[in-house]
Tab-separated table of C-alpha atoms in Angstrom:
chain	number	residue	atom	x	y	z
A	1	UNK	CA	-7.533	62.394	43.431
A	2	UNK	CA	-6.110	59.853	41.128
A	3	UNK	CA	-5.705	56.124	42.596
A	4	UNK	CA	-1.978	55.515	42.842
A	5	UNK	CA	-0.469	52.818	44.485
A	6	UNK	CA	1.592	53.316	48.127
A	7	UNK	CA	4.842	51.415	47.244
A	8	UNK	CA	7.104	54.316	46.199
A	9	UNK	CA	5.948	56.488	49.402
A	10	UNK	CA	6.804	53.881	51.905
A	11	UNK	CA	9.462	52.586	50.139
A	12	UNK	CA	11.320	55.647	49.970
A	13	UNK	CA	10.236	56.721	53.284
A	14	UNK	CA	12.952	53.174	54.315
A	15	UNK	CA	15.432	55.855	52.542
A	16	UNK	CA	14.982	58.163	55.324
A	17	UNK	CA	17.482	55.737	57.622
A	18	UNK	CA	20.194	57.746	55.978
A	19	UNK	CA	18.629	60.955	56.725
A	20	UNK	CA	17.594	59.967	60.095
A	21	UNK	CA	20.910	58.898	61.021
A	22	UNK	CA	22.864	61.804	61.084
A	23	UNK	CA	20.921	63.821	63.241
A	24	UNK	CA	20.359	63.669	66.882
A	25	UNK	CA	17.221	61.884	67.534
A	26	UNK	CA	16.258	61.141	71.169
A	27	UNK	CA	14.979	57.744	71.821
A	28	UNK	CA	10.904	58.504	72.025
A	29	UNK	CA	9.335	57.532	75.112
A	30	UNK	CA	6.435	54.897	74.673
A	31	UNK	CA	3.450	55.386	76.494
A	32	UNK	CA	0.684	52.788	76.244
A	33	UNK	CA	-3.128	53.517	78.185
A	34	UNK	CA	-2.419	51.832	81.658
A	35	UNK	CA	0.995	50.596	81.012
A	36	UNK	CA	4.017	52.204	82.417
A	37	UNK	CA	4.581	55.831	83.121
A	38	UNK	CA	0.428	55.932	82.192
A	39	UNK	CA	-2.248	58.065	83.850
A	40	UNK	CA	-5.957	57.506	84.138
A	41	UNK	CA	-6.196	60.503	82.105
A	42	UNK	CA	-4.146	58.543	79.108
A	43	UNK	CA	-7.244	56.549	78.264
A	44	UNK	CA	-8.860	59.978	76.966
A	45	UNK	CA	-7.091	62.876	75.472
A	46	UNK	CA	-7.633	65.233	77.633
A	47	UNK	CA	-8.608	68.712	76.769
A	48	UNK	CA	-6.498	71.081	74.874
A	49	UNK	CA	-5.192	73.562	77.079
A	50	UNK	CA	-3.827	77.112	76.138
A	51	UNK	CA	0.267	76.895	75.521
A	52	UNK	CA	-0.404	73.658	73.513
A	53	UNK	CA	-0.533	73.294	69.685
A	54	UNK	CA	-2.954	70.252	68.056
A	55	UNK	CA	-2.982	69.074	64.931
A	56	UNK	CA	-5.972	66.825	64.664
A	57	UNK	CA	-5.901	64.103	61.385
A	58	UNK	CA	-9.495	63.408	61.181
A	59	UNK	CA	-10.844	59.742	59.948
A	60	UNK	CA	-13.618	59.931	57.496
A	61	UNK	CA	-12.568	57.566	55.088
A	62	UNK	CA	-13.274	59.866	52.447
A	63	UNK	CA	-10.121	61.558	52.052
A	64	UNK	CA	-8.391	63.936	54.151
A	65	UNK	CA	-8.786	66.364	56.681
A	66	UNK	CA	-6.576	68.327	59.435
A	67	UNK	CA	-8.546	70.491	62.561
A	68	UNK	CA	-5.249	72.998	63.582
A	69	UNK	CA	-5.612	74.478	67.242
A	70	UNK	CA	-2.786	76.958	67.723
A	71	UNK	CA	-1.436	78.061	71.202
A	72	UNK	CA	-3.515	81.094	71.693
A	73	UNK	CA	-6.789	78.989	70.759
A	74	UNK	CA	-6.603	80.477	66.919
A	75	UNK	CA	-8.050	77.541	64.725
A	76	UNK	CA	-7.497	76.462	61.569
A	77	UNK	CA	-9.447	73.867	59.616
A	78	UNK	CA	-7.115	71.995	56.335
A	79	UNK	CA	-9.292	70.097	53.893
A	80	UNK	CA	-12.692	68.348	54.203
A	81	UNK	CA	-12.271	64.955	53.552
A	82	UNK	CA	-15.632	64.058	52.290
A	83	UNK	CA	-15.592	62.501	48.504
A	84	UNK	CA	-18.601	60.656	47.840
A	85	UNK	CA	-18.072	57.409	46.038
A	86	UNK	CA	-16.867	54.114	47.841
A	87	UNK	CA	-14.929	52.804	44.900
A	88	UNK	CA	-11.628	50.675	45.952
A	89	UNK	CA	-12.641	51.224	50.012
A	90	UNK	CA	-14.446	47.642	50.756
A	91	UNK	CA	-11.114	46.740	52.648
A	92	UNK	CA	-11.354	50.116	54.971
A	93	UNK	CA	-14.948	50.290	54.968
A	94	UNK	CA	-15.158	46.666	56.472
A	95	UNK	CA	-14.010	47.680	59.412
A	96	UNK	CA	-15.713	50.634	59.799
A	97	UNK	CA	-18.124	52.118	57.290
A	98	UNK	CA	-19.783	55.535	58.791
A	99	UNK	CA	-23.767	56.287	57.658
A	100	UNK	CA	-22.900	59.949	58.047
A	101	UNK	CA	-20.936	62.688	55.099
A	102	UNK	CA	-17.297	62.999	55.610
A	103	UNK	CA	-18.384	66.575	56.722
A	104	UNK	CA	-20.399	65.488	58.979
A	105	UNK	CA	-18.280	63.403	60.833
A	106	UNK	CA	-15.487	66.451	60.952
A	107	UNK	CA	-18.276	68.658	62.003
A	108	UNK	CA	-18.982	66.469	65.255
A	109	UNK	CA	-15.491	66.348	66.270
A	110	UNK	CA	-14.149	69.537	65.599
A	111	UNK	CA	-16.676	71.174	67.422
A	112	UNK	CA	-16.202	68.532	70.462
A	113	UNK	CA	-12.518	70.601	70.267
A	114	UNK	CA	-14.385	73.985	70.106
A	115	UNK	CA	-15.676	73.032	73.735
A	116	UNK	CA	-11.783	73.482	74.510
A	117	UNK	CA	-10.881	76.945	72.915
A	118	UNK	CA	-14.352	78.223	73.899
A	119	UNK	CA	-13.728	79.705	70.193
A	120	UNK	CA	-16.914	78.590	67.253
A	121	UNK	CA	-15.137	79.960	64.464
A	122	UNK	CA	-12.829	78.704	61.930
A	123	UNK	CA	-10.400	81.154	61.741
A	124	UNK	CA	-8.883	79.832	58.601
A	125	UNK	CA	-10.193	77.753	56.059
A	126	UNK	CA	-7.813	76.591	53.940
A	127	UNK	CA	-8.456	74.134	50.965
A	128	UNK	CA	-4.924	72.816	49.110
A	129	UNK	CA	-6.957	71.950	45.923
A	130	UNK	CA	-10.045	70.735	44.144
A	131	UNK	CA	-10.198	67.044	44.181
A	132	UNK	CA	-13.402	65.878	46.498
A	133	UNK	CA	-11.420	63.775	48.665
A	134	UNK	CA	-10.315	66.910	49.958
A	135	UNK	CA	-13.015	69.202	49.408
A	136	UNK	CA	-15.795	67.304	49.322
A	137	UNK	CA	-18.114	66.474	46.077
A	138	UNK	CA	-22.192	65.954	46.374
A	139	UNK	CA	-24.966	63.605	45.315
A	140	UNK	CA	-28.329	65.056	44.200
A	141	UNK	CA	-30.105	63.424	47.900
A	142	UNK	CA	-27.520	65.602	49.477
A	143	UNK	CA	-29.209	68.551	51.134
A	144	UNK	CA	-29.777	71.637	50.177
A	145	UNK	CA	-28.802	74.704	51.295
A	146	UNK	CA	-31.342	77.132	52.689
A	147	UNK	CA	-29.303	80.269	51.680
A	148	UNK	CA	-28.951	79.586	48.101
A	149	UNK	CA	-28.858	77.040	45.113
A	150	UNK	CA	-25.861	74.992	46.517
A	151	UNK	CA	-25.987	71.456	47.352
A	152	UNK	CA	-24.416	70.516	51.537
A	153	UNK	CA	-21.623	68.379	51.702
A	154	UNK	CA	-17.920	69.045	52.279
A	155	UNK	CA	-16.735	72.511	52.165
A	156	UNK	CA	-20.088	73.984	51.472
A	157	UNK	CA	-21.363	71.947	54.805
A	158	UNK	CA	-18.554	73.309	56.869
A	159	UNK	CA	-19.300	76.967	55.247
A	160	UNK	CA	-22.797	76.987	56.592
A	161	UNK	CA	-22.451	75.536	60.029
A	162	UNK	CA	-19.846	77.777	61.274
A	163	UNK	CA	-18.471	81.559	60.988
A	164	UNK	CA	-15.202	81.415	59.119
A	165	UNK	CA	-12.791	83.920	59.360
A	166	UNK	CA	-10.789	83.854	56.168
A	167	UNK	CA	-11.174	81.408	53.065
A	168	UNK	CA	-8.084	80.437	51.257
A	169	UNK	CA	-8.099	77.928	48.383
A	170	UNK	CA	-5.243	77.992	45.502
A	171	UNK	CA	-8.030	79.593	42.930
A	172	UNK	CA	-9.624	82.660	43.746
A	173	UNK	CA	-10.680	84.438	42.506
A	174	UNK	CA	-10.511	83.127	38.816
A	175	UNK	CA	-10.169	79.920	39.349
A	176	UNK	CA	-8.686	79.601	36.226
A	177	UNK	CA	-4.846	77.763	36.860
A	178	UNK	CA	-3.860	75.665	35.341
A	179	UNK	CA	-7.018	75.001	33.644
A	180	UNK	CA	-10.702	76.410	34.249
A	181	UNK	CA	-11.406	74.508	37.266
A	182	UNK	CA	-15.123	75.087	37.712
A	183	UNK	CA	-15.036	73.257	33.852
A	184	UNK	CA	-13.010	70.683	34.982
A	185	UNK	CA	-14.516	69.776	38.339
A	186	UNK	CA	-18.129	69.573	39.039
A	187	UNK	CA	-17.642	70.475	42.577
A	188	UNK	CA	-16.042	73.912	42.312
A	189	UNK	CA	-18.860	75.504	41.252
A	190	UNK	CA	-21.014	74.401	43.995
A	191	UNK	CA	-18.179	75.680	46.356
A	192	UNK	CA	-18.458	78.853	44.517
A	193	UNK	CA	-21.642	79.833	44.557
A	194	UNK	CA	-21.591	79.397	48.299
A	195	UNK	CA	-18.662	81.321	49.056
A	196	UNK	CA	-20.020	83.769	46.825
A	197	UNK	CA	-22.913	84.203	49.075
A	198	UNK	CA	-21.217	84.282	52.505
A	199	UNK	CA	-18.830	86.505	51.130
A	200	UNK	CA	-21.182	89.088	49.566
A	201	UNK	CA	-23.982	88.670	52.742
A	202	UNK	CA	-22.223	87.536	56.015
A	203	UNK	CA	-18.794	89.081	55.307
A	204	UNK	CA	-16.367	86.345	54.692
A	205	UNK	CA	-12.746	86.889	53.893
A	206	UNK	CA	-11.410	85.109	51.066
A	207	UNK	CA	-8.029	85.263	49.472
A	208	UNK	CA	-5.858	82.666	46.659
A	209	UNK	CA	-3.033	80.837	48.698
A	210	UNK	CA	0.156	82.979	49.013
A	211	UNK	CA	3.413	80.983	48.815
A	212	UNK	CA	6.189	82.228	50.626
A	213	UNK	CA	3.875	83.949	52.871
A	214	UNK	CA	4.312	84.211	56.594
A	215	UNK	CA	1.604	86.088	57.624
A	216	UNK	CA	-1.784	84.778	55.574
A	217	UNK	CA	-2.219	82.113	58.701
A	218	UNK	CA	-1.215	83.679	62.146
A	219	UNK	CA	-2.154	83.794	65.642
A	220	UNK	CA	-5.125	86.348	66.379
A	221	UNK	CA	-4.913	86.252	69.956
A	222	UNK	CA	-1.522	85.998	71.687
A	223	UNK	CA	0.799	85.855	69.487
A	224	UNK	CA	3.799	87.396	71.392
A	225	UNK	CA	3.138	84.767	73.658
A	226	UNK	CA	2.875	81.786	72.231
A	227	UNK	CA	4.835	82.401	68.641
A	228	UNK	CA	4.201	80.187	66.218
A	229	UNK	CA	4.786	80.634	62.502
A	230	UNK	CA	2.599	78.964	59.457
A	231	UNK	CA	4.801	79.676	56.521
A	232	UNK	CA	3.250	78.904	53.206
A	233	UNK	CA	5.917	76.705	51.062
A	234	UNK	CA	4.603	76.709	47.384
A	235	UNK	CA	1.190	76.478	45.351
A	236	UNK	CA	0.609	76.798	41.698
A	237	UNK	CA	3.931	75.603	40.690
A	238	UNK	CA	5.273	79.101	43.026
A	239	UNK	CA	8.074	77.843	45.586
A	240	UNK	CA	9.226	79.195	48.441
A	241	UNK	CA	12.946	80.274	48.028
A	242	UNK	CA	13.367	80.082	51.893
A	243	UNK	CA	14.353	84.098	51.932
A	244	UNK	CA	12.327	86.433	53.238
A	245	UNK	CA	8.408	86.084	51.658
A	246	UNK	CA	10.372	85.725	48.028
A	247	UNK	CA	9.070	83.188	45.522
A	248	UNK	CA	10.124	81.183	42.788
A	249	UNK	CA	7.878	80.156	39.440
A	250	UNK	CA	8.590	76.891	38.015
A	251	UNK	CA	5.442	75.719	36.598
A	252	UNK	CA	4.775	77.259	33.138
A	253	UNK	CA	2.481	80.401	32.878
A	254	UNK	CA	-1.062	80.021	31.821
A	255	UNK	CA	-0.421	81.200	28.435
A	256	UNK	CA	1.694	78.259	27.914
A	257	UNK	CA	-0.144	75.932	29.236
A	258	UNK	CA	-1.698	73.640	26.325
A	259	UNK	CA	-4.762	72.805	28.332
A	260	UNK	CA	-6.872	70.042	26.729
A	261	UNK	CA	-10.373	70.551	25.858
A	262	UNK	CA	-11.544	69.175	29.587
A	263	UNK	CA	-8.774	71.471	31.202
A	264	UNK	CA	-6.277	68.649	32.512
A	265	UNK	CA	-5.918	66.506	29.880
A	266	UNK	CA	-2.315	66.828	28.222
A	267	UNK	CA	0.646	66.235	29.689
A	268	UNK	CA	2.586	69.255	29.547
A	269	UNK	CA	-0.076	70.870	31.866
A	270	UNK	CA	0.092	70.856	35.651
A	271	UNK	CA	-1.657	68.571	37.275
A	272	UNK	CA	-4.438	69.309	39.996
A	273	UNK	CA	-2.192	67.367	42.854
A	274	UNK	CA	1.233	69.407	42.008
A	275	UNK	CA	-0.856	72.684	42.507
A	276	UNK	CA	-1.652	71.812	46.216
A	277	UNK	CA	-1.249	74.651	48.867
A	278	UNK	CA	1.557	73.431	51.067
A	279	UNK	CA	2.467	74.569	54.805
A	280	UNK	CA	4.984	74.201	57.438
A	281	UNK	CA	3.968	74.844	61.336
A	282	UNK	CA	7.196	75.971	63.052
A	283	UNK	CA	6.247	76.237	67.924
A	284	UNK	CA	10.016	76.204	69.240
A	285	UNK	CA	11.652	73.323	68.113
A	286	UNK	CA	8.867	71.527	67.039
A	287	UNK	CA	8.000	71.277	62.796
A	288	UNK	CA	5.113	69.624	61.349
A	289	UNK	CA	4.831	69.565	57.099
A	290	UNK	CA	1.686	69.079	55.507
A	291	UNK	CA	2.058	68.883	51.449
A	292	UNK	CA	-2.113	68.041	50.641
A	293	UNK	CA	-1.273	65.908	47.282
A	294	UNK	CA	1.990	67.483	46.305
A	295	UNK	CA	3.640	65.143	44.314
A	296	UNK	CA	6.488	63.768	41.516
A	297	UNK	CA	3.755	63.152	39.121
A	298	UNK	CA	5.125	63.065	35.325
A	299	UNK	CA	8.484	64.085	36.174
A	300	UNK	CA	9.894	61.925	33.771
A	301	UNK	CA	8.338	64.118	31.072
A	302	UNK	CA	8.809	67.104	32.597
A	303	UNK	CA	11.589	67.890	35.394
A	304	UNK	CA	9.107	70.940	36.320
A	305	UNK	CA	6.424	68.288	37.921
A	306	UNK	CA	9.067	67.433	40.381
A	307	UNK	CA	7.344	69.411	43.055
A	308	UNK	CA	8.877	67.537	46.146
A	309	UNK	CA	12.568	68.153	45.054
A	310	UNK	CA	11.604	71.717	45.346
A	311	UNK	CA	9.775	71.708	48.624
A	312	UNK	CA	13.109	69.833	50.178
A	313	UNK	CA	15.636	72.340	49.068
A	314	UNK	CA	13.702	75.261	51.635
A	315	UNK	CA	11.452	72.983	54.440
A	316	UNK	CA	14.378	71.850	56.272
A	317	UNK	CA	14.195	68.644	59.150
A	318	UNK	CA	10.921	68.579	60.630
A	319	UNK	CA	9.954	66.518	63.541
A	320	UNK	CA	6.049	65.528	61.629
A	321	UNK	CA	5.429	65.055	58.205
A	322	UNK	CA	1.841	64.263	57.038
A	323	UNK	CA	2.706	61.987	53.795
A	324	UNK	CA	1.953	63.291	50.655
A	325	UNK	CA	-0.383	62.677	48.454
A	326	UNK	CA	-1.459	59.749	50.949
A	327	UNK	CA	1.932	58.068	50.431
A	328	UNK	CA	0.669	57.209	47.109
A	329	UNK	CA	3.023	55.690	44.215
A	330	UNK	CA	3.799	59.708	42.716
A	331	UNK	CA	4.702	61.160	46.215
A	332	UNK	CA	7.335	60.774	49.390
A	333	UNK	CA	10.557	60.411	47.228
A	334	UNK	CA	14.130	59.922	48.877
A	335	UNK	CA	14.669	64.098	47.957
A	336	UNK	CA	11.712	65.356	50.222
A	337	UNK	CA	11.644	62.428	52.901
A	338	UNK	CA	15.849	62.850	53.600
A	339	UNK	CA	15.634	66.357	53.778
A	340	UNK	CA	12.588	66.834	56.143
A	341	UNK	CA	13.929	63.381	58.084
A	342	UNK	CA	10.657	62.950	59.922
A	343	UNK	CA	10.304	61.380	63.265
A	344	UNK	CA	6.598	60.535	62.306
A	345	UNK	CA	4.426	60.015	59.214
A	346	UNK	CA	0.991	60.391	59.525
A	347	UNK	CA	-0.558	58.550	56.470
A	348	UNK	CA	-3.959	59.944	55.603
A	349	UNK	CA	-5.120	56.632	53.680
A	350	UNK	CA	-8.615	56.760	52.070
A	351	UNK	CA	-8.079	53.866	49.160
A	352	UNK	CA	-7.601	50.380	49.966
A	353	UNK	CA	-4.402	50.360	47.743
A	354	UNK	CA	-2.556	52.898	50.218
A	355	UNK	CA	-0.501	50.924	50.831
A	356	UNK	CA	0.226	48.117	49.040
A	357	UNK	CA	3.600	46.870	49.929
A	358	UNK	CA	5.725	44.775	47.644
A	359	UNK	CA	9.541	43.230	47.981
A	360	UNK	CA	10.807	46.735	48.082
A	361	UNK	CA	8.529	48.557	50.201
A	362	UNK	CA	9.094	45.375	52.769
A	363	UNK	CA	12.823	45.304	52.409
A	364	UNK	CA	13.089	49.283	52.897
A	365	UNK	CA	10.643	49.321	56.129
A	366	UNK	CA	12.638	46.287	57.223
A	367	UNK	CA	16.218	48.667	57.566
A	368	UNK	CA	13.708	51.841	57.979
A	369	UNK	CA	13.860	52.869	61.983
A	370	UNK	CA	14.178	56.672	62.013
A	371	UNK	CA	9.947	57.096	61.763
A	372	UNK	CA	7.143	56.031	63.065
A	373	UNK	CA	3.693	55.390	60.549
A	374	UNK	CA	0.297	56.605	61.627
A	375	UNK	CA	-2.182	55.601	59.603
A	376	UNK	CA	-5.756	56.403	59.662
A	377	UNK	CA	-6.522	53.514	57.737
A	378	UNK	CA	-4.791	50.172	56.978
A	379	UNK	CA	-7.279	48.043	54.846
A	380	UNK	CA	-6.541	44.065	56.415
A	381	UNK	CA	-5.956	42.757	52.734
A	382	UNK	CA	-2.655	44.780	52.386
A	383	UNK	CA	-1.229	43.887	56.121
A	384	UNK	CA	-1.431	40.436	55.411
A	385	UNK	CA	1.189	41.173	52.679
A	386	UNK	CA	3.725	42.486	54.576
A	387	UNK	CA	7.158	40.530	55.830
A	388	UNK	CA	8.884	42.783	57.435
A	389	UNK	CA	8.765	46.801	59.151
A	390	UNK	CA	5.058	46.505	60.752
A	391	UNK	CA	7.006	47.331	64.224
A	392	UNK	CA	7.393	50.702	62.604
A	393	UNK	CA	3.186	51.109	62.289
A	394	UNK	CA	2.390	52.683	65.610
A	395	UNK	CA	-1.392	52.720	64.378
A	396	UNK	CA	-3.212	51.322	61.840
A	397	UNK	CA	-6.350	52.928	61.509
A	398	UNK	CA	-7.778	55.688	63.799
A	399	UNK	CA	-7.913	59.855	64.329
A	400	UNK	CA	-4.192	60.541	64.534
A	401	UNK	CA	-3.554	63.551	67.218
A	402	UNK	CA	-0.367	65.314	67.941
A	403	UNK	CA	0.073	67.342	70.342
A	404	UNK	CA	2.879	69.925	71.159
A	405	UNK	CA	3.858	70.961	74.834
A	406	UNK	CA	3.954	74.166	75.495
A	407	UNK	CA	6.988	76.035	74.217
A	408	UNK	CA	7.670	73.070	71.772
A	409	UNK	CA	10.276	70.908	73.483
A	410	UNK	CA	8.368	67.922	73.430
A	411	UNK	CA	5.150	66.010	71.577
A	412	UNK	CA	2.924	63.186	72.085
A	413	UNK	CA	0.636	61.266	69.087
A	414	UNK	CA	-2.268	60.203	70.089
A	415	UNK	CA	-4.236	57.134	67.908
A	416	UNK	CA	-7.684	57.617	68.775
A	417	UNK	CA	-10.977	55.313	68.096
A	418	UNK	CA	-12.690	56.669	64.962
A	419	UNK	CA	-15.799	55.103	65.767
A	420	UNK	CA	-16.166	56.738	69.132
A	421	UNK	CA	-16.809	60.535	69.776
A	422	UNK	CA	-15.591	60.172	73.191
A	423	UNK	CA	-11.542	60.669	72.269
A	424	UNK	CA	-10.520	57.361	73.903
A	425	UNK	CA	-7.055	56.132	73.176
A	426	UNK	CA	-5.950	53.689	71.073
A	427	UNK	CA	-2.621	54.410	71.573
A	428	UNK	CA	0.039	56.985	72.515
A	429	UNK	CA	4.015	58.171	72.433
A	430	UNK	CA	5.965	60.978	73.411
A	431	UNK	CA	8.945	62.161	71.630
A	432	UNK	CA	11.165	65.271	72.311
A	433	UNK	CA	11.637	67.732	68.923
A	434	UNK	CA	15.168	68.055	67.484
C-alpha cells in the first residue's frame, strides 16, 4: 500500500453535506455504556444471534481486515491485515503496540465470534489485492508451515488454522493482471504455494473475483430466510453496469499494458490499489460498501484510473461505507462519497498520516454533519491538529462493529477495546437504515 496522506478523503467526505441533505435521514439514537436508554448488557457486545448481520473491522494496526457474519451464520473473512514493518506507526503504536502477527490477533477474535455461529469455517475468503497490509507479508523468524515450504503469517496463517470454503483473490489463477504479481510482490508467491497445497490435498475452492456477480458470496444455510445479497461491484478495471450480472471494461487489456520491467512501474499501467475487489452487502434496507484500496490514483493522466467515479454511477446510497483506501489522499472523492451518502465511515487507519487534517479537511468536517467517523486508529499527533469537526469522530481508535437487526430496519456500531479480547464497549449508537 502506498503512504498517502488523509486530507482529500476527509475533506471530501465534508462534501457529503450536500448529499446527505436531500435524503431522509432519521436522527440516530445515541447510546453510551450506562447512560440513558443503556443495558448492563451494553458494556459487552453481546453474542451474535441468528437474524442479525455483523460486520466486524478488526484492529491490528497492520492494515485492514473485515470478519462478515451473515444472517444464517454463513461467514466471510475480507483481508488480513497483517503487513510486517512499523514504518510511519510510532503515533498508533504508542498507544497500543501488540507482540502478536496481525493474523494472529484476527485469529483470536474471529474465532471468539465462531463460539456464536457454532460454524469453524470460513466460508469465503476473499482477498481485494496483493499489498501486505491486506494480505499479510513475512519475515524469515516467521514460522513455518508444517505442510509445505511456505512461511505463516497473514493469509497463509489464516489458510492453515481453519477450513475455508472458497478462496477468492482478483488473480487466479495466473496472477498475471496487470503485471506478473508473484514478480512484483514477494508475498504472492508464498500465498501461492499454500493455496496450491490446500487446494490440491484438502480440497479448497478457489476462484478470481467476479464483478458484477451476485452469486460468488451467498448464504449457504437459510437463505430464503434471511436474504441478503453480496453483489460484487468491479475488480481489474471490470465495473459493474448495475444490470443484471453485466460488466463493463475500462482498464486497458493486458496486451496494452506497458508494464515496466518490475511489473508496476509506468504510469499508463493500473495500479495494484485500482484493481481491488469491491463489494456491496444489501439485508432490507440496510447497505454497507467496502472498496479495499479502490482509488482516484493518476487520474489526471489517465481518466481510466478514476475508479470511484465508476463505482458511484451503480452502488447507489448506502447506510455504511468503509473508506477507501484508508481515506488516504487518492481515495473518498465528492463523486463516490455524494452518491453512496453514508451515514457512517469506518476508517481502517494503519499509518500515522491517516489522517492528517489541514485548513480544508478542518473547514469541510466543520459544515460536514450527515456521517459519523469510526476510526480504528487516530495517532494523538494528528488530533492535536484539528480545529474544528472532532464531534463528528464517534471513535478514535478501537474494533469497529456494526451490527444489523434482523430484517434490516435498524443498526447499531459498536467501538470496542482493541486491547481486550473480552468485547467490552467503548462506545455505541443506533441508527435506523434509509
Amino acid at each position: 500500500m502506498n503512504k498517502f496522506i488523509y486530507i482529500s478523503s476527509v475533506a471530501i467526505l465534508l462534501s457529503l453535506t450536500a448529499g446527505c441533505s436531500s435524503k431522509d435521514d432519521p436522527t440516530p439514537t445515541i447510546i453510551q455504556p450506562g447512560g440513558p436508554g443503556s443495558s448492563v448488557t451494553e458494556t459487552k457486545l453481546s453474542a451474535w444471534t441468528e437474524g442479525e448481520l455483523d460486520i466486524h473491522f478488526i484492529n491490528t494496526t497492520t492494515g485492514e481486515c473485515a470478519f462478515i457474519i451473515m444472517p444464517d451464520g454463513t461467514q466471510m473473512l475480507v483481508d488480513v491485515a497483517s503487513a510486517v514493518t512499523s514504518d510511519g506507526n510510532s503515533g498508533i503504536k504508542s498507544r497500543w503496540n501488540p507482540t502478536k502477527r496481525g493474523s494472529q490477533i484476527i485469529s483470536e477474535y474471529i474465532s471468539k465470534c465462531m463460539e456464536w455461529t457454532g460454524n469453524n469455517t470460513i466460508d469465503y475468503f476473499m482477498i481485494t489485492h496483493f499489498h501486505a497490509d491486506h494480505m499479510g507479508t513475512y519475515f524469515a523468524s516467521h514460522p513455518k508451515s508444517s505442510h509445505g515450504n511456505w512461511t505463516l503469517n497473514g493469509a497463509t496463517e489464516i489458510l492453515e488454522k481453519y477450513p475455508v470454503g472458497k478462496l477468492v483473490d482478483r488473480g487466479y489463477p495466473d496472477y498475471n493482471y496487470p503485471y506478473n504479481c508473484s514478480k512484483t510482490y514477494s508475498q504472492v508467491p508464498n500465498y501461492r504455494t499454500c493455496a496450491d497445497w490446500f487446494q490440491k490435498n484438502q480440497g479448497l475452492e478457489r476462484e478470481i473475483f467476479k464483478a458484477g456477480s451476485a452469486t460468488q458470496f451467498k448464504e449457504l444455510r437459510k437463505p430464503s430466510e434471511y436474504p441478503v445479497t453480496i453483489r460484487n461491484i468491479s475488480c481489474n478495471g471490470q465495473f459493474w453496469t448495475g444490470a443484471g450480472e453485466n460488466v463493463t471494461m475500462q482498464f486497458p487489456k493486458l496486451e496494452e499494458i506497458p508494464a515496466g520491467a518490475s511489473g508496476a512501474s509506468t504510469e499508463a499501467c493500473p495500479c495494484e490499489n485500482s484493481c481491488s475487489g469491491t463489494i456491496k452487502i444489501t439485508y432490507g434496507q440496510f447497505d454497507a460498501f467496502l472498496g479495499g484500496d479502490t482509488s482516484v490514483n493518476g487520474k489526471s493522466y489517465f481518466a481510466w484510473k478514476d475508479t470511484e467515479k465508476t463505482i458511484a454511477g451503480t452502488v447507489g446510497q448506502v447506510e455504511v461505507m468503509k473508506a477507501n483506501h484508508h481515506g488516504s489522499v487518492d481515495a473518498d472523492y465528492p463523486d463516490i462519497l455524494n452518491a453512496l451518502s453514508p451515514q457512517v465511515m469506518v476508517i481502517n487507519v494503519w499509518q500515522d498520516v491517516q489522517p492528517r487534517p489541514d485548513n480544508t479537511w478542518n473547514q469541510r468536517m466543520g459544515v460536514m454533519t450527515g456521517t459519523d467517523f469510526y476510526m480504528t486508529n487516530l495517532a494523538s499527533s494528528n488530533k492535536s491538529s484539528f480545529t474544528t469537526g472532532l464531534s463528528l469522530i464517534k471513535s478514535e481508535y478501537g474494533h469497529v462493529v456494526v451490527r444489523v437487526q434482523k430484517g434490516g430496519l435498524k443498526y447499531k456500531v459498536y467501538a470496542l477495546d482493541d486491547q481486550k479480547s473480552d468485547f467490552s464497549i467503548l462506545k455505541s449508537k443506533e441508527y435506523t437504515s434509509r
